[in-house]
mmCIF file with all atom_site columns, C-alpha atoms in Angstrom:
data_model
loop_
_atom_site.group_PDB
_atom_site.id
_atom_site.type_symbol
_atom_site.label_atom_id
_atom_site.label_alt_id
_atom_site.label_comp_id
_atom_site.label_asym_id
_atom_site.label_entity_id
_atom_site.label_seq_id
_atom_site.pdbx_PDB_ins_code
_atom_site.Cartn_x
_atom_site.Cartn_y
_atom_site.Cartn_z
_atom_site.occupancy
_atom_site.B_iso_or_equiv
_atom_site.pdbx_formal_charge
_atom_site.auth_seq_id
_atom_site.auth_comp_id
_atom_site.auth_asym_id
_atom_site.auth_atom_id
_atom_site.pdbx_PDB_model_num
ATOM 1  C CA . UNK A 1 1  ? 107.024 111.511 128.354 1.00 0.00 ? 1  UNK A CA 1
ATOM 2  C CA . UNK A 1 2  ? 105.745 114.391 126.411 1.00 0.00 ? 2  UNK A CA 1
ATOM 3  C CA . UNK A 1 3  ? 107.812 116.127 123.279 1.00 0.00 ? 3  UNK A CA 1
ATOM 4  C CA . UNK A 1 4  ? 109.001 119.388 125.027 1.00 0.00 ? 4  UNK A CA 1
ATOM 5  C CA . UNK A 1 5  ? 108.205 122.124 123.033 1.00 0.00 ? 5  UNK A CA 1
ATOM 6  C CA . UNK A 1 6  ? 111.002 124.968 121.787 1.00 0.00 ? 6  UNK A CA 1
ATOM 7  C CA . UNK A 1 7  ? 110.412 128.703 121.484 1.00 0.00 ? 7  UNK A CA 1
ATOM 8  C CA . UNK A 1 8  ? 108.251 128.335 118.245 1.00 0.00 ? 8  UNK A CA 1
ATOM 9  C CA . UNK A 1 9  ? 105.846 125.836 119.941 1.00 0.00 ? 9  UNK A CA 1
ATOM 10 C CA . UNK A 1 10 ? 107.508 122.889 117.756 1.00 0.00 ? 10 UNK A CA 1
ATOM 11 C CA . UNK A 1 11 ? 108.376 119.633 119.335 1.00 0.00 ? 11 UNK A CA 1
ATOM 12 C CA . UNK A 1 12 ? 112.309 119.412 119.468 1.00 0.00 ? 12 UNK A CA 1
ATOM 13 C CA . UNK A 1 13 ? 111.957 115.994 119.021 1.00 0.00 ? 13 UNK A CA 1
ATOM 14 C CA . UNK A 1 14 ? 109.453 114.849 116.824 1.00 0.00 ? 14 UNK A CA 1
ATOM 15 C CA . UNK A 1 15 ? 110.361 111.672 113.713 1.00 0.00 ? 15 UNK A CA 1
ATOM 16 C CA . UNK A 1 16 ? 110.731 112.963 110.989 1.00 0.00 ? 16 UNK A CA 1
ATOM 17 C CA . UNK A 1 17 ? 109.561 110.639 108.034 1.00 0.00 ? 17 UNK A CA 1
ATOM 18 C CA . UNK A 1 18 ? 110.469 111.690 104.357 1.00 0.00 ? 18 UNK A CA 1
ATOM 19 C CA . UNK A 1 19 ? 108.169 111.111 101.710 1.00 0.00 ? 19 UNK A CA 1
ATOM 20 C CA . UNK A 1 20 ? 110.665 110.335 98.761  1.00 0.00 ? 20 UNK A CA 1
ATOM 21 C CA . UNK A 1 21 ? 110.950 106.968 96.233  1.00 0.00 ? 21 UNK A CA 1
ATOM 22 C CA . UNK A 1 22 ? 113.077 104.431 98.040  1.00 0.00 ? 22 UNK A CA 1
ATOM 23 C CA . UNK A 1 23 ? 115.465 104.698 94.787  1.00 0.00 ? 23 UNK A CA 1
ATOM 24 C CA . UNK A 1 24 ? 115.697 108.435 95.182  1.00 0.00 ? 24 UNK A CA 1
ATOM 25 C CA . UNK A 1 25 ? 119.487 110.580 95.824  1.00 0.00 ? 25 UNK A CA 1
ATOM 26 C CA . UNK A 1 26 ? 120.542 113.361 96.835  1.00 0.00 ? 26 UNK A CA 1
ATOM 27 C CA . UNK A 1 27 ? 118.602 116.311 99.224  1.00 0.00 ? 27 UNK A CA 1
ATOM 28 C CA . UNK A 1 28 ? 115.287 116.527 97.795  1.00 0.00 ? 28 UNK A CA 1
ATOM 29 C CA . UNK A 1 29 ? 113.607 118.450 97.977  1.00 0.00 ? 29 UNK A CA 1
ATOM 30 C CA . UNK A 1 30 ? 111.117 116.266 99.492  1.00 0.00 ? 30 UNK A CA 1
ATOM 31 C CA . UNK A 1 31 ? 108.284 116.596 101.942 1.00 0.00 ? 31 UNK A CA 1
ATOM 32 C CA . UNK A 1 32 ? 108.736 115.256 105.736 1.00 0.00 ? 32 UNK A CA 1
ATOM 33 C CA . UNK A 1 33 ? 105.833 114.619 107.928 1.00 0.00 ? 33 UNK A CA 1
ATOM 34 C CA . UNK A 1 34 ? 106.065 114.085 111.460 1.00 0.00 ? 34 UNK A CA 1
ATOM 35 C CA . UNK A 1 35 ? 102.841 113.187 114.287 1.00 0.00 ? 35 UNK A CA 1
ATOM 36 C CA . UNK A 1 36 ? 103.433 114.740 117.741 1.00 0.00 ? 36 UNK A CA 1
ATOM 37 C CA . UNK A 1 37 ? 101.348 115.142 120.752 1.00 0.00 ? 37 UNK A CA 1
ATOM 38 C CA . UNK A 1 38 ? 98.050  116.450 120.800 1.00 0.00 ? 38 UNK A CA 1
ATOM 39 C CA . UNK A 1 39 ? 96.935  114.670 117.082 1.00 0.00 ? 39 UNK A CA 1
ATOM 40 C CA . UNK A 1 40 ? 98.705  117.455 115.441 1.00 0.00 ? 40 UNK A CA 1
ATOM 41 C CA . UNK A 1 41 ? 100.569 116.753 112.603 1.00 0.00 ? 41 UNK A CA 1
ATOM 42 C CA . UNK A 1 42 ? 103.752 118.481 111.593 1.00 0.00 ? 42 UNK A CA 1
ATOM 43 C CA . UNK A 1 43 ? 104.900 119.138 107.723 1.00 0.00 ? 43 UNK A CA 1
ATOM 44 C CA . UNK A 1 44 ? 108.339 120.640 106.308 1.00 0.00 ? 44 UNK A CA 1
ATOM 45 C CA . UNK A 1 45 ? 109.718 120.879 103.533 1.00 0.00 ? 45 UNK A CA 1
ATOM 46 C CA . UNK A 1 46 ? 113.924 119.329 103.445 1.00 0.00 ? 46 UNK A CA 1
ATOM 47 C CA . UNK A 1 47 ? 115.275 122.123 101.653 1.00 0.00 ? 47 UNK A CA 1
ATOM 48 C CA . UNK A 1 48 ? 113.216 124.626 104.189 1.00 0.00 ? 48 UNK A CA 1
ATOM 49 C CA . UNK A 1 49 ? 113.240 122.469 107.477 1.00 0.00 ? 49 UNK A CA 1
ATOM 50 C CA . UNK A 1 50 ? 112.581 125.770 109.908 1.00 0.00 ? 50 UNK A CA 1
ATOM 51 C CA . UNK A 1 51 ? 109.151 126.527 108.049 1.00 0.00 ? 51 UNK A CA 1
ATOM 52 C CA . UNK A 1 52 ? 106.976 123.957 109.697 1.00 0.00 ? 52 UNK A CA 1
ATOM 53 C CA . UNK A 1 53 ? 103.372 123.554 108.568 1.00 0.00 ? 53 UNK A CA 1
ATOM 54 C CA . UNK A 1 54 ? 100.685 122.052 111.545 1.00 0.00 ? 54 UNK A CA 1
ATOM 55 C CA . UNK A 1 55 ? 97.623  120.730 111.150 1.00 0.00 ? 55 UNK A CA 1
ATOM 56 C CA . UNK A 1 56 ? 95.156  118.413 112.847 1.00 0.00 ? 56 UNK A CA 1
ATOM 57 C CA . UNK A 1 57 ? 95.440  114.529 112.563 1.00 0.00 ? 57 UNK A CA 1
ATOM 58 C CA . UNK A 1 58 ? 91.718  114.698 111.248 1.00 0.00 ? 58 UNK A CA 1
ATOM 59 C CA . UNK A 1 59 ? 92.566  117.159 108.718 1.00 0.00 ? 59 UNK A CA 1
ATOM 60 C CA . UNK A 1 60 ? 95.683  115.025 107.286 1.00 0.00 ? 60 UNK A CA 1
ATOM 61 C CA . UNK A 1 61 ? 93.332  111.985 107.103 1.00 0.00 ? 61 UNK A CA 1
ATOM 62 C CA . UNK A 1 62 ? 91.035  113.322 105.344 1.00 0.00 ? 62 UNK A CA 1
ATOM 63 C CA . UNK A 1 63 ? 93.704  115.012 102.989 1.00 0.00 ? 63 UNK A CA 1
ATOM 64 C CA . UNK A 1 64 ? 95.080  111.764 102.190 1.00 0.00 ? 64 UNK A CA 1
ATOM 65 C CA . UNK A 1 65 ? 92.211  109.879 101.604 1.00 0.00 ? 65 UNK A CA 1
ATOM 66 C CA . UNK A 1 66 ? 91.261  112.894 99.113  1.00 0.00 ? 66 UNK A CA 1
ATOM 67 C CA . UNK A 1 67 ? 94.402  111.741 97.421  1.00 0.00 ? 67 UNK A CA 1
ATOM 68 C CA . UNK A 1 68 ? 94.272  108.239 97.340  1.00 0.00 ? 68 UNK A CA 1
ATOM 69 C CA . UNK A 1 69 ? 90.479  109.399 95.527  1.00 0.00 ? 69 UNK A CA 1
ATOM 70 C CA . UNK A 1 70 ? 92.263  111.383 92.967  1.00 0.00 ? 70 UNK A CA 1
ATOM 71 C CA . UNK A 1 71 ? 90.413  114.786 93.957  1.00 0.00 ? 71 UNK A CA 1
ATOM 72 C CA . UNK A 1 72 ? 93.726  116.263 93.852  1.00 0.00 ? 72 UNK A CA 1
ATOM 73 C CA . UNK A 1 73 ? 94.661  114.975 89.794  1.00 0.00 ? 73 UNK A CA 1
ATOM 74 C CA . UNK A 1 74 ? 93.757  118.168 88.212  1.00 0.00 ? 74 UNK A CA 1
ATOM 75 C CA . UNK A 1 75 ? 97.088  119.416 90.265  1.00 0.00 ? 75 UNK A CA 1
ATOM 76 C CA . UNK A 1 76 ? 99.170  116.998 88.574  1.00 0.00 ? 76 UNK A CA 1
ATOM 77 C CA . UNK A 1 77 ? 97.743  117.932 84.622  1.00 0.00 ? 77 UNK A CA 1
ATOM 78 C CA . UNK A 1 78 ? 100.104 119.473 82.381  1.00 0.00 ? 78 UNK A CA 1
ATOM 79 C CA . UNK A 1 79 ? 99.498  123.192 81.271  1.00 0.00 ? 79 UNK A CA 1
ATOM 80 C CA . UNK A 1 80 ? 99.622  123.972 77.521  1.00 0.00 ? 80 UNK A CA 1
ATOM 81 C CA . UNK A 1 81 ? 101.756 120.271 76.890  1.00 0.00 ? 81 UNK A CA 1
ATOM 82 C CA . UNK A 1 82 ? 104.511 121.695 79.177  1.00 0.00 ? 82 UNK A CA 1
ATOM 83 C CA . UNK A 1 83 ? 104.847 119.410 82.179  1.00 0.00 ? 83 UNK A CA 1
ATOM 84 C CA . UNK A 1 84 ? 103.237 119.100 85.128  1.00 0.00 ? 84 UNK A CA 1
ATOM 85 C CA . UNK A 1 85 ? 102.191 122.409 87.419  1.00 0.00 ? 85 UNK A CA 1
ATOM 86 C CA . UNK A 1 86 ? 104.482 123.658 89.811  1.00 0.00 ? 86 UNK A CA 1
#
């Protein structure tokens, strides 16, 4: 069985997995990812869960390898000793 798409193209039922510390409360905001049919790859963010992001399963793996290399640190550095960018 296939995820039946709704009017958007979006599975109606796709998992929904939240990327937050397992000691974090409350709503977020935190990023969800979810894999559906056709190696696409489904983002949202909780506090915005009707503006879904898609993208291929290739493209997220090489995204998150990317991370796990650090190319994406610079995004992380504070600006002018004032916290981290936004």
């Amino acid at each position: 069985m296939t995820d039946a798409p709704d009017a958007s193209g979006i599975p109606t039922d796709l998992t929904w997995v939240r990327a937050a510390p397992e000691d974090a409360e409350g709503p977020g905001p935190w990023i969800e990812i979810a894999f559906g049919p056709d190696e696409l790859v489904y983002l949202r963010e909780t506090g915005d869960p009707i503006n879904i992001v898609t993208t291929t399963r290739t493209k997220w793996e090489a995204f998150t390898k990317g991370v796990v290399a650090g190319e994406f640190d610079h995004f992380a550095e504070p600006l002018d000793g004032e916290g981290a960018r936004s």
